[in-house]
Amino acid sequence: MNCGFLYVAMGEKYLMEAQISARSLRRFTQYPVAVITDDAGFKSDLFDIIIYNEPSEDFITKILGVKQTPFQRTVFLDTDTFVCSSINDLFSVLDLFDMAMTIDNFIHGYPFFKKYNPDYFIRYEKIIPEYNTGVIVFSNNNNVMKLFESWLRIHKTMHIKADMPSFREALIENAATVRISPLPFEYNFHGIKSFGFVYNEIKIIHERLGERWSTLTEIMLPYEKMDRLAKRINKHMGKRIIIPYMGLITSAFSPYSIKNKLKRMFGIKKTKKAETF
């Protein structure tokens, strides 16, 4: 099998999330979808391939899982993702690169370092960022598998309950042999809960947006609610701000755009740049 999508879902909660995500994905692809789970009796028509794994600790399950991909070209998706439109074009990135991921906006996972390993020395700090491991496009070749081996080894030594810092270190270690391309952030979008800026169509939402009054822990929204949300935020293209619980503000309503419209109403026109100073 040349191309396919992969989930790693260890535990009942993550397996439930994976089914919501896979349902959203299935609308837009005919490529096979695989899931790696610790539920030996799990069956679902949403997945073409079901692989059983013994459960592991912390984030090691993901690292072990991506190494077991049954595909030559893989798009790995975290279970808390929701696919909003076709992402089949991601496989073509591997014509030129070994991997593709979005850069994490926070550059480094400082809260995790502070909590779990405050003395850890971050090499190339604020120069080489972390990549978000919620969406990983990769080829199943020797260099990538060697990077995953480094990722597993480094993760075990960092003692940090997050896999992005250890992936960054593994990528630095294998930078000479693994070509990685940054993806547009719309392929791994965060920010609906925190005034997110969007420029194009959001392809993948990567956020748990459900909540209960009895806990601060976020949960995955049901499929139907995620689908309505995705359609609402993609109804308008172009630059826009997502405001939690309220909706969108498009760039047409920015103070600058409104001012320009008023100037046009009063007959003010553009002049040549060379004459404008």
Short mmCIF file of C-alpha atoms in Angstrom, two decimals:
data_model
loop_
_atom_site.label_atom_id
_atom_site.label_comp_id
_atom_site.label_asym_id
_atom_site.label_seq_id
_atom_site.Cartn_x
_atom_site.Cartn_y
_atom_site.Cartn_z
CA MET A 1 0.00 0.00 0.00
CA ASN A 2 1.50 3.23 -1.15
CA CYS A 3 -0.52 6.00 0.60
CA GLY A 4 -2.69 5.97 3.68
CA PHE A 5 -3.78 7.71 6.88
CA LEU A 6 -2.79 6.57 10.36
CA TYR A 7 -4.15 7.06 13.90
CA VAL A 8 -2.72 5.84 17.21
CA ALA A 9 -5.52 5.44 19.74
CA MET A 10 -4.56 3.85 23.04
CA GLY A 11 -7.41 3.88 25.56
CA GLU A 12 -11.18 4.22 25.25
CA LYS A 13 -11.18 8.04 25.14
CA TYR A 14 -8.67 8.26 22.29
CA LEU A 15 -10.35 5.46 20.35
CA MET A 16 -13.64 7.35 20.55
CA GLU A 17 -11.91 10.51 19.31
CA ALA A 18 -10.24 8.61 16.48
CA GLN A 19 -13.63 7.47 15.22
CA ILE A 20 -14.92 11.06 15.10
CA SER A 21 -11.79 12.16 13.25
CA ALA A 22 -11.85 9.21 10.84
CA ARG A 23 -15.50 9.89 10.06
CA SER A 24 -14.60 13.45 9.09
CA LEU A 25 -11.68 12.19 6.99
CA ARG A 26 -13.65 9.48 5.17
CA ARG A 27 -15.84 12.08 3.47
CA PHE A 28 -12.92 13.31 1.39
CA THR A 29 -10.67 10.32 0.65
CA GLN A 30 -10.59 6.84 -0.83
CA TYR A 31 -7.15 6.13 0.58
CA PRO A 32 -6.99 3.45 3.30
CA VAL A 33 -7.18 4.46 6.96
CA ALA A 34 -5.35 2.54 9.69
CA VAL A 35 -5.58 2.69 13.47
CA ILE A 36 -3.23 1.28 16.09
CA THR A 37 -5.04 0.49 19.34
CA ASP A 38 -4.72 -1.50 22.55
CA ASP A 39 -8.32 -2.79 22.23
CA ALA A 40 -7.86 -6.28 20.78
CA GLY A 41 -11.58 -6.65 20.12
CA PHE A 42 -12.11 -3.32 18.36
CA LYS A 43 -13.87 -3.38 15.00
CA SER A 44 -15.12 -0.51 12.85
CA ASP A 45 -15.92 0.10 9.20
CA LEU A 46 -14.17 3.46 9.51
CA PHE A 47 -10.79 1.73 9.43
CA ASP A 48 -9.40 -0.51 6.71
CA ILE A 49 -6.53 -1.72 8.89
CA ILE A 50 -6.63 -2.29 12.65
CA ILE A 51 -3.31 -3.03 14.36
CA TYR A 52 -3.16 -4.18 17.96
CA ASN A 53 -0.40 -2.88 20.25
CA GLU A 54 0.27 -3.30 23.94
CA PRO A 55 -0.26 0.03 25.76
CA SER A 56 2.82 2.08 26.59
CA GLU A 57 3.52 5.01 28.88
CA ASP A 58 2.97 8.70 28.16
CA PHE A 59 3.59 9.80 24.57
CA ILE A 60 5.70 6.79 23.66
CA THR A 61 2.62 5.15 22.11
CA LYS A 62 2.61 7.72 19.30
CA ILE A 63 6.32 7.32 18.57
CA LEU A 64 6.04 3.54 18.51
CA GLY A 65 2.90 3.80 16.39
CA VAL A 66 4.27 5.93 13.56
CA LYS A 67 7.14 3.47 13.22
CA GLN A 68 4.58 0.72 12.52
CA THR A 69 2.87 2.43 9.62
CA PRO A 70 1.72 -0.06 6.97
CA PHE A 71 2.08 2.57 4.22
CA GLN A 72 4.96 3.86 2.13
CA ARG A 73 3.54 7.38 2.40
CA THR A 74 1.66 8.24 5.58
CA VAL A 75 -0.39 11.11 6.93
CA PHE A 76 -0.50 10.63 10.70
CA LEU A 77 -3.34 12.40 12.53
CA ASP A 78 -3.77 12.88 16.26
CA THR A 79 -7.12 11.59 17.49
CA ASP A 80 -8.34 15.10 18.42
CA THR A 81 -8.27 16.32 14.81
CA PHE A 82 -11.23 17.07 12.55
CA VAL A 83 -10.79 17.07 8.78
CA CYS A 84 -12.73 19.88 7.06
CA SER A 85 -11.95 19.17 3.38
CA SER A 86 -9.72 16.99 1.22
CA ILE A 87 -6.13 16.61 2.39
CA ASN A 88 -5.09 14.03 -0.21
CA ASP A 89 -2.67 16.54 -1.71
CA LEU A 90 -0.43 16.14 1.34
CA PHE A 91 0.97 12.91 -0.10
CA SER A 92 2.43 14.82 -3.06
CA VAL A 93 4.69 16.81 -0.71
CA LEU A 94 6.68 13.60 -0.33
CA ASP A 95 7.73 13.84 -3.98
CA LEU A 96 10.23 16.46 -2.79
CA PHE A 97 10.61 15.99 0.96
CA ASP A 98 10.86 13.17 3.49
CA MET A 99 8.47 14.79 5.94
CA ALA A 100 6.08 17.74 6.28
CA MET A 101 4.62 19.35 9.44
CA THR A 102 3.42 22.69 10.75
CA ILE A 103 5.70 24.83 12.88
CA ASP A 104 4.41 25.35 16.41
CA ASN A 105 3.54 29.00 17.03
CA PHE A 106 4.99 28.97 20.55
CA ILE A 107 8.47 27.97 19.21
CA HIS A 108 9.29 25.93 22.36
CA GLY A 109 7.22 24.08 24.95
CA TYR A 110 8.41 26.20 27.86
CA PRO A 111 5.59 25.15 30.26
CA PHE A 112 6.64 21.50 29.87
CA PHE A 113 10.32 22.27 30.43
CA LYS A 114 9.46 24.33 33.50
CA LYS A 115 7.27 21.61 34.98
CA TYR A 116 9.23 18.45 34.16
CA ASN A 117 12.84 19.36 33.40
CA PRO A 118 13.67 23.01 34.21
CA ASP A 119 17.43 22.52 33.84
CA TYR A 120 17.23 21.21 30.28
CA PHE A 121 19.42 23.20 27.88
CA ILE A 122 17.57 24.13 24.69
CA ARG A 123 19.97 24.22 21.79
CA TYR A 124 19.41 26.85 19.09
CA GLU A 125 16.77 28.43 21.32
CA LYS A 126 14.29 30.70 19.51
CA ILE A 127 16.03 29.94 16.21
CA ILE A 128 14.98 26.36 15.44
CA PRO A 129 11.34 25.92 16.50
CA GLU A 130 9.39 22.86 17.49
CA TYR A 131 7.14 21.21 14.94
CA ASN A 132 3.59 20.30 15.94
CA THR A 133 3.38 16.50 15.92
CA GLY A 134 -0.43 16.39 15.65
CA VAL A 135 -0.18 16.05 11.86
CA ILE A 136 2.90 14.29 10.43
CA VAL A 137 3.34 13.58 6.72
CA PHE A 138 6.22 11.18 6.15
CA SER A 139 7.81 8.64 3.85
CA ASN A 140 8.57 5.18 5.13
CA ASN A 141 12.26 5.24 4.31
CA ASN A 142 15.43 4.42 6.24
CA ASN A 143 16.28 8.01 7.13
CA VAL A 144 12.83 8.76 8.54
CA MET A 145 12.77 5.52 10.51
CA LYS A 146 16.19 6.39 11.92
CA LEU A 147 14.78 9.77 13.00
CA PHE A 148 11.89 8.00 14.73
CA GLU A 149 14.40 5.78 16.55
CA SER A 150 16.22 8.91 17.72
CA TRP A 151 12.89 10.42 18.76
CA LEU A 152 12.09 7.40 20.93
CA ARG A 153 15.54 7.33 22.52
CA ILE A 154 15.65 11.07 23.22
CA HIS A 155 12.07 11.15 24.53
CA LYS A 156 12.95 8.52 27.14
CA THR A 157 15.87 10.62 28.40
CA MET A 158 14.22 14.07 28.45
CA HIS A 159 11.62 13.15 31.10
CA ILE A 160 9.08 15.59 29.65
CA LYS A 161 5.43 14.63 29.19
CA ALA A 162 5.21 16.08 25.69
CA ASP A 163 6.57 14.69 22.43
CA MET A 164 7.26 17.91 20.52
CA PRO A 165 10.45 18.91 22.40
CA SER A 166 11.93 15.44 21.90
CA PHE A 167 10.96 15.42 18.21
CA ARG A 168 12.79 18.73 17.76
CA GLU A 169 15.95 17.29 19.28
CA ALA A 170 15.66 14.19 17.08
CA LEU A 171 15.25 16.36 14.00
CA ILE A 172 18.36 18.38 14.87
CA GLU A 173 20.27 15.12 15.27
CA ASN A 174 19.09 13.91 11.83
CA ALA A 175 19.00 17.25 10.01
CA ALA A 176 21.63 16.18 7.50
CA THR A 177 19.60 13.22 6.24
CA VAL A 178 15.90 14.11 6.63
CA ARG A 179 14.34 16.82 4.46
CA ILE A 180 11.35 18.42 6.15
CA SER A 181 8.93 20.93 4.66
CA PRO A 182 6.79 23.28 6.76
CA LEU A 183 3.07 23.00 6.08
CA PRO A 184 0.62 25.93 6.05
CA PHE A 185 -0.86 26.18 9.54
CA GLU A 186 -4.36 25.60 8.12
CA TYR A 187 -3.40 21.91 7.91
CA ASN A 188 -3.04 21.76 11.70
CA PHE A 189 -5.08 24.63 13.04
CA HIS A 190 -5.19 25.71 16.69
CA GLY A 191 -6.72 28.86 18.02
CA ILE A 192 -10.49 28.59 17.96
CA LYS A 193 -10.49 28.93 21.75
CA SER A 194 -8.07 31.85 21.73
CA PHE A 195 -8.83 34.37 18.96
CA GLY A 196 -7.29 32.49 16.05
CA PHE A 197 -6.18 34.23 12.86
CA VAL A 198 -6.96 32.42 9.60
CA TYR A 199 -5.86 33.32 6.08
CA ASN A 200 -7.21 30.46 3.93
CA GLU A 201 -9.50 27.46 4.19
CA ILE A 202 -8.92 25.51 7.39
CA LYS A 203 -8.14 21.94 6.38
CA ILE A 204 -7.69 20.32 9.79
CA ILE A 205 -8.92 21.57 13.16
CA HIS A 206 -6.71 20.25 15.96
CA GLU A 207 -8.45 21.14 19.20
CA ARG A 208 -10.69 19.64 21.86
CA LEU A 209 -13.53 22.15 21.95
CA GLY A 210 -16.02 20.34 24.20
CA GLU A 211 -16.37 21.11 27.90
CA ARG A 212 -18.25 20.11 31.02
CA TRP A 213 -18.99 22.32 34.02
CA SER A 214 -17.64 19.64 36.36
CA THR A 215 -14.08 19.74 35.00
CA LEU A 216 -11.56 22.03 33.30
CA THR A 217 -10.36 19.20 31.05
CA GLU A 218 -11.40 19.68 27.43
CA ILE A 219 -13.15 16.92 25.51
CA MET A 220 -13.80 16.29 21.82
CA LEU A 221 -17.02 17.78 20.48
CA PRO A 222 -19.40 15.33 18.79
CA TYR A 223 -19.06 14.94 15.04
CA GLU A 224 -22.19 16.93 14.18
CA LYS A 225 -21.13 19.96 16.23
CA MET A 226 -17.60 19.90 14.82
CA ASP A 227 -19.00 19.73 11.30
CA ARG A 228 -21.23 22.76 11.86
CA LEU A 229 -18.32 24.68 13.36
CA ALA A 230 -16.01 23.81 10.47
CA LYS A 231 -18.55 24.99 7.91
CA ARG A 232 -19.12 28.23 9.81
CA ILE A 233 -15.46 29.19 10.07
CA ASN A 234 -14.78 28.26 6.42
CA LYS A 235 -17.84 30.08 5.08
CA HIS A 236 -15.72 33.18 4.52
CA MET A 237 -12.29 32.87 2.93
CA GLY A 238 -9.49 35.36 3.34
CA LYS A 239 -8.04 36.86 6.49
CA ARG A 240 -10.33 36.61 9.47
CA ILE A 241 -10.41 36.33 13.26
CA ILE A 242 -12.25 33.54 15.05
CA ILE A 243 -13.87 34.72 18.27
CA PRO A 244 -14.83 31.92 20.71
CA TYR A 245 -18.60 31.42 21.12
CA MET A 246 -19.34 34.37 18.82
CA GLY A 247 -18.14 33.83 15.26
CA LEU A 248 -15.90 35.56 12.74
CA ILE A 249 -14.63 39.04 12.00
CA THR A 250 -13.37 39.28 8.43
CA SER A 251 -10.70 41.73 7.30
CA ALA A 252 -13.42 43.80 5.62
CA PHE A 253 -14.45 44.98 9.09
CA SER A 254 -11.01 46.03 10.28
CA PRO A 255 -10.80 49.76 11.19
CA TYR A 256 -8.32 50.28 8.36
CA SER A 257 -10.65 48.72 5.76
CA ILE A 258 -13.62 50.74 7.02
CA LYS A 259 -11.57 53.94 6.81
CA ASN A 260 -10.58 53.15 3.21
CA LYS A 261 -14.21 52.54 2.26
CA LEU A 262 -15.19 55.91 3.69
CA LYS A 263 -12.40 57.61 1.73
CA ARG A 264 -13.65 55.99 -1.49
CA MET A 265 -17.17 57.17 -0.72
CA PHE A 266 -15.82 60.74 -0.62
CA GLY A 267 -14.14 60.28 -4.01
CA ILE A 268 -10.57 59.85 -2.80
CA LYS A 269 -8.55 57.72 -5.24
CA LYS A 270 -5.16 56.05 -5.25
CA THR A 271 -2.13 57.88 -6.62
CA LYS A 272 0.99 56.37 -8.17
CA LYS A 273 3.42 55.10 -5.57
CA ALA A 274 6.22 57.23 -6.97
CA GLU A 275 4.09 60.32 -6.42
CA THR A 276 2.93 59.39 -2.92
CA PHE A 277 5.31 60.54 -0.20
#
